[in-house]
Short mmCIF file of C-alpha atoms in Angstrom, two decimals:
data_model
loop_
_atom_site.label_atom_id
_atom_site.label_comp_id
_atom_site.label_asym_id
_atom_site.label_seq_id
_atom_site.Cartn_x
_atom_site.Cartn_y
_atom_site.Cartn_z
CA MET K 1 -137.51 23.01 36.37
CA ILE K 2 -139.35 23.40 33.00
CA TYR K 3 -137.01 22.48 30.20
CA LEU K 4 -138.07 23.85 26.73
CA ASP K 5 -134.75 23.66 24.87
CA ASN K 6 -134.88 20.23 23.43
CA SER K 7 -133.55 21.25 19.99
CA ALA K 8 -130.34 22.17 21.62
CA THR K 9 -130.12 18.88 23.62
CA THR K 10 -132.41 16.48 25.42
CA HIS K 11 -132.22 14.82 28.75
CA PRO K 12 -130.77 11.33 28.39
CA HIS K 13 -133.10 8.47 29.10
CA TYR K 14 -132.22 6.43 32.19
CA GLU K 15 -131.95 3.25 30.12
CA VAL K 16 -129.46 4.98 27.75
CA LEU K 17 -127.20 6.02 30.65
CA GLU K 18 -127.48 2.50 32.14
CA SER K 19 -126.43 0.96 28.76
CA PHE K 20 -123.47 3.24 28.58
CA GLN K 21 -122.30 2.51 32.06
CA LYS K 22 -122.63 -1.21 31.65
CA VAL K 23 -120.69 -1.41 28.31
CA ALA K 24 -118.02 1.12 29.59
CA ASP K 25 -117.52 -1.22 32.65
CA GLN K 26 -117.85 -4.73 31.12
CA TYR K 27 -116.77 -4.29 27.47
CA PHE K 28 -113.85 -1.82 27.76
CA ALA K 29 -111.51 -3.78 25.46
CA ASN K 30 -110.57 -2.39 22.12
CA PRO K 31 -112.77 -3.96 19.38
CA SER K 32 -109.68 -4.05 17.11
CA SER K 33 -107.76 -6.22 19.60
CA VAL K 34 -107.32 -9.91 18.48
CA HIS K 35 -107.76 -11.51 21.97
CA ARG K 36 -111.15 -12.95 23.13
CA PHE K 37 -111.99 -9.75 25.19
CA GLY K 38 -111.52 -7.63 22.13
CA SER K 39 -113.57 -10.08 19.98
CA GLU K 40 -116.57 -9.71 22.47
CA ALA K 41 -116.38 -5.92 22.10
CA GLU K 42 -116.27 -6.30 18.27
CA ARG K 43 -119.29 -8.62 18.35
CA LEU K 44 -121.18 -6.12 20.46
CA LEU K 45 -120.28 -3.31 17.93
CA ASP K 46 -121.51 -5.53 15.01
CA ARG K 47 -124.71 -6.35 16.85
CA SER K 48 -125.25 -2.57 17.52
CA ARG K 49 -124.71 -1.77 13.83
CA LYS K 50 -127.21 -4.38 12.77
CA GLN K 51 -129.78 -3.14 15.25
CA ALA K 52 -129.28 0.47 14.03
CA ALA K 53 -129.66 -0.59 10.37
CA GLN K 54 -132.83 -2.43 11.05
CA LEU K 55 -134.40 0.56 13.01
CA LEU K 56 -133.27 2.90 10.23
CA SER K 57 -134.21 0.59 7.34
CA VAL K 58 -130.82 0.50 5.80
CA ASP K 59 -128.05 -2.07 5.40
CA PRO K 60 -125.53 -2.58 8.28
CA GLN K 61 -122.51 -1.63 6.05
CA GLU K 62 -124.40 1.71 5.36
CA VAL K 63 -124.19 2.85 9.04
CA VAL K 64 -121.09 4.80 10.03
CA PHE K 65 -120.99 5.62 13.73
CA THR K 66 -119.90 9.23 14.51
CA SER K 67 -119.53 11.73 17.25
CA GLY K 68 -122.71 13.41 16.22
CA GLY K 69 -124.26 15.99 13.83
CA THR K 70 -121.30 18.28 13.31
CA GLU K 71 -118.99 15.37 12.41
CA GLY K 72 -121.54 13.69 10.31
CA ASN K 73 -122.31 16.80 8.29
CA ASN K 74 -118.58 17.60 7.77
CA MET K 75 -117.89 14.01 6.84
CA ALA K 76 -120.60 14.03 4.23
CA ILE K 77 -120.00 17.44 2.65
CA LYS K 78 -116.18 17.65 2.69
CA GLY K 79 -115.92 13.91 2.08
CA ILE K 80 -117.96 14.06 -1.17
CA ALA K 81 -116.39 17.31 -2.34
CA LEU K 82 -112.77 16.11 -1.80
CA GLN K 83 -113.48 12.58 -3.24
CA HIS K 84 -115.31 13.75 -6.43
CA GLN K 85 -113.71 17.07 -7.23
CA ASN K 86 -112.18 15.65 -10.37
CA ARG K 87 -115.77 15.55 -11.76
CA GLY K 88 -116.78 18.98 -10.57
CA LYS K 89 -116.43 21.57 -7.98
CA HIS K 90 -119.97 22.96 -7.83
CA LEU K 91 -122.06 22.41 -4.68
CA ILE K 92 -125.67 23.44 -3.67
CA THR K 93 -127.18 24.13 -0.36
CA THR K 94 -129.69 26.42 1.21
CA LEU K 95 -129.42 29.80 3.18
CA ILE K 96 -130.95 28.29 6.36
CA GLU K 97 -128.71 25.26 7.05
CA HIS K 98 -127.18 24.56 10.47
CA PRO K 99 -123.78 26.19 11.17
CA SER K 100 -122.04 22.73 10.79
CA VAL K 101 -123.26 22.72 7.24
CA MET K 102 -122.76 26.42 6.47
CA GLU K 103 -119.30 26.59 7.76
CA ALA K 104 -118.29 23.39 5.90
CA PHE K 105 -119.38 24.89 2.67
CA LYS K 106 -117.59 28.11 3.45
CA ALA K 107 -114.37 26.17 4.14
CA LEU K 108 -114.71 24.37 0.80
CA GLU K 109 -115.02 27.70 -1.00
CA THR K 110 -111.54 28.59 0.26
CA LEU K 111 -110.26 25.49 -1.43
CA GLY K 112 -111.68 26.48 -4.79
CA PHE K 113 -115.20 24.98 -4.61
CA GLU K 114 -118.19 27.05 -5.86
CA VAL K 115 -121.27 26.95 -3.72
CA THR K 116 -124.80 28.06 -4.74
CA TYR K 117 -126.95 29.05 -1.69
CA ILE K 118 -130.61 28.72 -2.53
CA ASN K 119 -133.11 31.18 -1.18
CA VAL K 120 -136.11 30.17 0.89
CA ASP K 121 -139.61 31.65 1.25
CA GLN K 122 -140.90 33.50 4.26
CA ASN K 123 -141.56 30.17 6.13
CA GLY K 124 -138.07 29.04 5.53
CA GLU K 125 -138.98 26.50 2.93
CA VAL K 126 -136.88 25.82 -0.13
CA ASN K 127 -138.54 25.39 -3.57
CA PRO K 128 -137.27 22.14 -5.26
CA GLU K 129 -137.47 23.86 -8.64
CA ASP K 130 -134.83 26.34 -7.45
CA ILE K 131 -132.52 23.58 -6.76
CA GLN K 132 -133.21 21.95 -10.16
CA LYS K 133 -132.48 25.31 -11.81
CA ALA K 134 -129.21 25.68 -9.93
CA LEU K 135 -127.85 22.29 -11.14
CA ARG K 136 -124.93 22.35 -13.57
CA ASP K 137 -122.83 19.77 -15.40
CA ASP K 138 -120.20 20.18 -12.77
CA THR K 139 -122.57 19.81 -9.72
CA ILE K 140 -121.51 17.01 -7.43
CA LEU K 141 -123.56 17.66 -4.20
CA VAL K 142 -126.87 18.93 -2.98
CA SER K 143 -127.28 19.25 0.87
CA VAL K 144 -130.67 20.22 2.51
CA MET K 145 -131.72 19.63 6.08
CA SER K 146 -134.96 17.76 6.80
CA VAL K 147 -136.20 20.14 9.64
CA ASN K 148 -134.85 23.54 10.28
CA ASN K 149 -133.48 23.76 13.80
CA GLU K 150 -134.63 27.44 14.45
CA LEU K 151 -138.13 27.47 12.74
CA GLY K 152 -139.12 23.82 12.63
CA THR K 153 -139.82 24.21 8.90
CA ILE K 154 -139.98 20.72 7.22
CA GLN K 155 -138.14 20.73 3.94
CA PRO K 156 -139.56 19.07 0.83
CA VAL K 157 -136.75 16.43 0.99
CA GLN K 158 -138.82 13.68 -0.78
CA LYS K 159 -139.41 15.96 -3.72
CA ILE K 160 -135.79 17.05 -3.94
CA GLY K 161 -134.63 13.41 -3.78
CA GLU K 162 -137.20 12.46 -6.54
CA LEU K 163 -135.92 15.13 -8.94
CA LEU K 164 -132.33 14.27 -8.22
CA LYS K 165 -132.74 10.80 -9.32
CA ALA K 166 -132.57 12.11 -12.94
CA TYR K 167 -129.07 13.34 -12.03
CA PRO K 168 -127.27 10.14 -10.97
CA LYS K 169 -123.80 11.98 -10.70
CA VAL K 170 -125.20 14.39 -8.09
CA PHE K 171 -124.96 13.16 -4.50
CA PHE K 172 -127.88 14.17 -2.11
CA HIS K 173 -127.01 14.78 1.61
CA VAL K 174 -129.78 15.31 4.28
CA ASP K 175 -128.96 16.69 7.74
CA HIS K 176 -131.72 14.81 9.58
CA VAL K 177 -130.59 15.77 13.11
CA GLN K 178 -133.78 17.75 14.04
CA GLY K 179 -135.98 15.47 12.02
CA LEU K 180 -135.09 12.07 13.55
CA GLY K 181 -138.12 10.72 15.44
CA LYS K 182 -140.27 13.78 14.58
CA ILE K 183 -141.01 13.27 10.85
CA GLU K 184 -140.99 10.42 8.39
CA LEU K 185 -137.97 9.97 6.18
CA SER K 186 -137.00 7.15 3.83
CA VAL K 187 -133.30 7.03 2.89
CA LYS K 188 -133.77 4.38 0.23
CA GLU K 189 -137.00 5.35 -1.26
CA TRP K 190 -136.30 9.05 -1.47
CA GLY K 191 -132.82 8.81 -3.04
CA ILE K 192 -130.82 10.14 -0.12
CA ASP K 193 -127.17 9.19 -0.48
CA LEU K 194 -125.98 10.44 2.82
CA CYS K 195 -128.01 11.17 6.03
CA THR K 196 -126.72 12.68 9.32
CA LEU K 197 -128.10 11.64 12.75
CA SER K 198 -127.26 12.73 16.27
CA GLY K 199 -127.86 10.95 19.60
CA HIS K 200 -128.21 13.81 22.00
CA LYS K 201 -131.28 15.10 20.14
CA ILE K 202 -133.24 11.92 20.82
CA HIS K 203 -132.53 11.42 24.60
CA GLY K 204 -129.20 9.84 23.89
CA LEU K 205 -125.72 11.02 24.84
CA LYS K 206 -123.59 13.92 23.42
CA GLY K 207 -120.79 12.72 21.26
CA THR K 208 -122.78 9.98 19.54
CA GLY K 209 -124.52 9.62 16.27
CA ALA K 210 -124.27 8.17 12.72
CA LEU K 211 -123.89 8.97 9.12
CA LEU K 212 -125.97 6.76 6.91
CA MET K 213 -124.09 6.28 3.60
CA GLN K 214 -125.50 4.24 0.85
CA LYS K 215 -123.22 1.42 -0.58
CA HIS K 216 -122.37 3.20 -3.87
CA VAL K 217 -121.09 6.34 -2.01
CA ARG K 218 -117.37 6.94 -1.65
CA VAL K 219 -116.05 9.84 0.58
CA PHE K 220 -112.62 11.21 1.33
CA PRO K 221 -112.01 10.48 4.97
CA LEU K 222 -111.71 13.27 7.40
CA LEU K 223 -109.63 11.07 9.73
CA HIS K 224 -106.90 8.81 8.63
CA GLY K 225 -105.32 6.09 10.64
CA GLY K 226 -106.80 2.61 11.31
CA SER K 227 -109.44 0.81 9.28
CA GLN K 228 -112.36 1.34 11.64
CA GLU K 229 -115.85 2.20 10.34
CA ALA K 230 -115.18 0.77 6.83
CA GLU K 231 -112.07 2.82 6.57
CA VAL K 232 -113.93 6.08 6.47
CA ARG K 233 -113.55 7.05 10.17
CA ALA K 234 -110.33 6.03 11.74
CA GLY K 235 -110.00 5.87 15.55
CA THR K 236 -110.89 3.52 18.34
CA GLU K 237 -114.66 3.10 18.38
CA ASN K 238 -116.74 4.58 21.13
CA LEU K 239 -118.39 1.32 21.95
CA PRO K 240 -120.31 2.50 25.05
CA GLY K 241 -121.54 5.59 23.20
CA THR K 242 -122.55 3.54 20.17
CA VAL K 243 -124.50 1.03 22.33
CA ALA K 244 -126.25 3.99 24.00
CA PHE K 245 -127.02 5.61 20.75
CA VAL K 246 -128.75 2.43 19.47
CA LYS K 247 -130.52 2.13 22.71
CA ALA K 248 -131.87 5.73 22.28
CA LEU K 249 -132.96 4.72 18.68
CA ARG K 250 -134.85 1.62 20.09
CA LEU K 251 -136.57 3.74 22.70
CA LEU K 252 -137.53 6.29 20.04
CA HIS K 253 -139.31 3.57 18.05
CA GLU K 254 -141.43 2.41 21.12
CA ASP K 255 -144.88 3.87 20.89
CA HIS K 256 -143.54 6.30 18.21
CA LYS K 257 -146.96 7.33 16.86
CA GLN K 258 -148.27 8.16 20.33
CA LYS K 259 -145.15 10.17 21.14
CA VAL K 260 -145.37 12.36 17.95
CA ASN K 261 -149.09 12.87 18.55
CA HIS K 262 -148.31 13.94 22.05
CA LEU K 263 -145.72 16.42 20.78
CA ARG K 264 -148.24 17.78 18.28
CA ARG K 265 -150.81 18.33 20.99
CA MET K 266 -148.42 20.18 23.12
CA ARG K 267 -147.30 22.34 20.11
CA THR K 268 -150.88 23.14 19.35
CA ILE K 269 -151.47 24.30 23.03
CA LEU K 270 -148.37 26.47 22.86
CA TRP K 271 -149.20 27.84 19.37
CA GLU K 272 -152.79 28.77 20.38
CA GLY K 273 -151.37 30.44 23.62
CA LEU K 274 -148.91 32.58 21.80
CA MET K 275 -151.40 33.57 19.13
CA LEU K 276 -153.53 35.14 21.97
CA ARG K 277 -150.58 37.34 22.96
CA ASP K 278 -150.44 40.66 21.08
CA TYR K 279 -146.78 41.13 21.99
CA CYS K 280 -145.85 37.84 20.14
CA LYS K 281 -145.15 37.42 16.42
CA ILE K 282 -144.88 33.65 15.52
CA ASN K 283 -142.18 32.87 12.94
CA SER K 284 -142.58 29.21 12.53
CA PRO K 285 -144.97 27.80 9.91
CA GLU K 286 -148.10 26.28 11.35
CA ASP K 287 -147.48 22.93 9.61
CA GLY K 288 -143.89 22.73 10.93
CA ALA K 289 -142.19 19.93 12.89
CA PRO K 290 -144.10 18.82 16.03
CA HIS K 291 -141.44 20.11 18.50
CA ILE K 292 -140.34 23.61 17.49
CA ILE K 293 -141.97 27.05 17.69
CA ASN K 294 -140.09 30.23 17.05
CA PHE K 295 -141.50 33.52 17.92
CA SER K 296 -140.39 37.19 18.30
CA ILE K 297 -141.21 39.79 20.90
CA PRO K 298 -140.19 42.93 19.01
CA GLY K 299 -138.52 45.56 21.11
CA TYR K 300 -136.92 43.19 23.53
CA LYS K 301 -133.56 41.52 23.52
CA PRO K 302 -134.10 37.78 23.70
CA GLU K 303 -131.15 37.28 26.03
CA VAL K 304 -133.04 39.35 28.62
CA ILE K 305 -136.23 37.35 28.33
CA ILE K 306 -134.28 34.06 28.49
CA HIS K 307 -132.38 35.07 31.71
CA ALA K 308 -135.58 36.37 33.27
CA LEU K 309 -137.40 33.03 32.54
CA GLY K 310 -134.23 31.23 33.74
CA GLU K 311 -134.64 32.80 37.10
CA GLU K 312 -138.00 31.24 37.32
CA GLY K 313 -136.54 27.70 36.36
CA ILE K 314 -137.85 27.87 32.72
CA PHE K 315 -135.35 27.33 30.01
CA ILE K 316 -135.91 28.32 26.43
CA SER K 317 -133.42 29.54 23.76
CA THR K 318 -132.64 31.82 20.85
CA LYS K 319 -131.36 30.63 17.47
CA SER K 320 -129.18 27.50 17.16
CA ALA K 321 -127.25 26.62 20.30
CA CYS K 322 -124.22 26.52 18.00
CA SER K 323 -124.69 30.05 16.95
CA SER K 324 -126.53 31.66 19.96
CA LYS K 325 -123.47 33.57 21.10
CA GLN K 326 -122.95 35.15 17.65
CA PRO K 327 -124.30 38.51 16.59
CA ASP K 328 -128.02 39.32 17.25
CA VAL K 329 -129.53 38.84 13.82
CA SER K 330 -130.83 35.42 13.10
CA ALA K 331 -129.43 34.38 9.61
CA VAL K 332 -132.29 31.93 9.28
CA LEU K 333 -134.95 34.63 9.93
CA LYS K 334 -133.10 37.13 7.78
CA ALA K 335 -133.13 34.53 4.89
CA CYS K 336 -136.98 34.45 5.39
CA ASN K 337 -137.08 38.19 4.70
CA LEU K 338 -138.42 39.09 8.15
CA ASP K 339 -137.83 42.63 9.38
CA TYR K 340 -134.91 43.61 11.51
CA GLU K 341 -136.90 43.81 14.75
CA ARG K 342 -138.14 40.31 14.39
CA THR K 343 -134.76 38.83 13.32
CA THR K 344 -133.14 40.32 16.46
CA SER K 345 -135.88 39.39 18.91
CA ALA K 346 -136.49 35.69 18.14
CA LEU K 347 -136.97 33.07 20.80
CA ARG K 348 -137.26 29.31 20.32
CA VAL K 349 -139.29 26.85 22.40
CA SER K 350 -138.65 23.18 21.52
CA LEU K 351 -140.52 20.41 23.15
CA SER K 352 -139.96 16.79 24.18
CA THR K 353 -142.37 14.02 24.75
CA THR K 354 -141.90 14.55 28.50
CA ASN K 355 -143.38 18.04 28.39
CA GLU K 356 -147.01 18.37 29.67
CA LYS K 357 -149.73 20.95 29.33
CA GLU K 358 -149.23 22.26 32.79
CA GLU K 359 -145.66 23.22 31.90
CA ILE K 360 -146.70 25.02 28.83
CA ASP K 361 -149.44 26.89 30.79
CA LEU K 362 -147.00 27.98 33.50
CA PHE K 363 -144.40 29.02 30.72
CA LEU K 364 -147.07 31.28 29.14
CA LYS K 365 -148.00 32.78 32.38
CA LYS K 366 -144.32 33.50 33.32
CA LEU K 367 -143.79 34.97 29.93
CA ASP K 368 -146.71 37.36 30.40
CA GLN K 369 -145.09 38.38 33.79
CA THR K 370 -141.65 38.88 32.30
CA VAL K 371 -143.04 41.13 29.47
CA GLU K 372 -145.07 43.11 31.97
CA ASN K 373 -142.03 43.52 34.21
CA LEU K 374 -139.89 44.68 31.33
CA GLN K 375 -142.54 47.17 30.05
CA ALA K 376 -142.80 48.65 33.66
CA THR K 377 -138.94 49.08 33.81
CA MET K 378 -138.82 50.65 30.39
CA GLY K 379 -141.44 53.18 31.25
#
């Protein structure tokens, strides 16, 4: 099997699975229980929070463990909007955000909030000046992803954070789900108030993640009940999942530079191979994140190519996994002003550090054969 859909999810590391199983078996007590067994679970949770904070260069009380990207994004966006609506009901985001961000903003519009959706250029990159121009006296939140999940475009998050420092009443949220471990990001230095992370994109487990929330930030909780997670996320903590998430973070930091360099080498091999093929139109920017390349094969439905490659044991995707069963047009590519043929024929290859040159070479060979077979059947 050649797995090239790592932006959708990654294969969990063996050590991550081992951590989960050990904690689920040996520390199954509720961390809120007052007996010794519960206290041991609570200590393990506290230790995990401290380790996560150290790895992410934040304070332990700024780490809220979640079930992943969708919850983190909803918690940040709806939480800020509902908590601070008495100061203003204007929100800003871009046209190329993940569905968990876009749908959260659309839901808030039904509650009377006003959202400005900022355009992007043909590479899917937002201009910080456009965000600055959209700011108003009643703006309370700006939300911009660090890396686009379809194109791999790296957004100018640092510049946006710098300019927003002049607007202390505007909160800045970054969806860093695709960027974690791939690009540098500093929550503290860049003025990021809330930052969403997900475990299953970094060889952790589904249903794990974190929302980094600076000390001064207050959000309206989405879940009410107990006082877990600093009273912003009620519910018995997923201790095995949390320990597994922190283990994935630790493994991510081991030989980090070499891993990113390997990803970049594999992406370059793939990029150069696709450039040689006349039937391909690359949609991703050349200087994008080291793990994603989006390209179109105009005239062919992406699902047909995906299924044909799947028969060969090669797995790629189209669009975001969260929206891949929606209508054909990619909203992200449409926002980049690409023509209809390209927006309806886009494919995404996303790499992990386990992918090797031989796999990319075989993928390109099988892609050629698939297109040749389709051309033959079409006439």
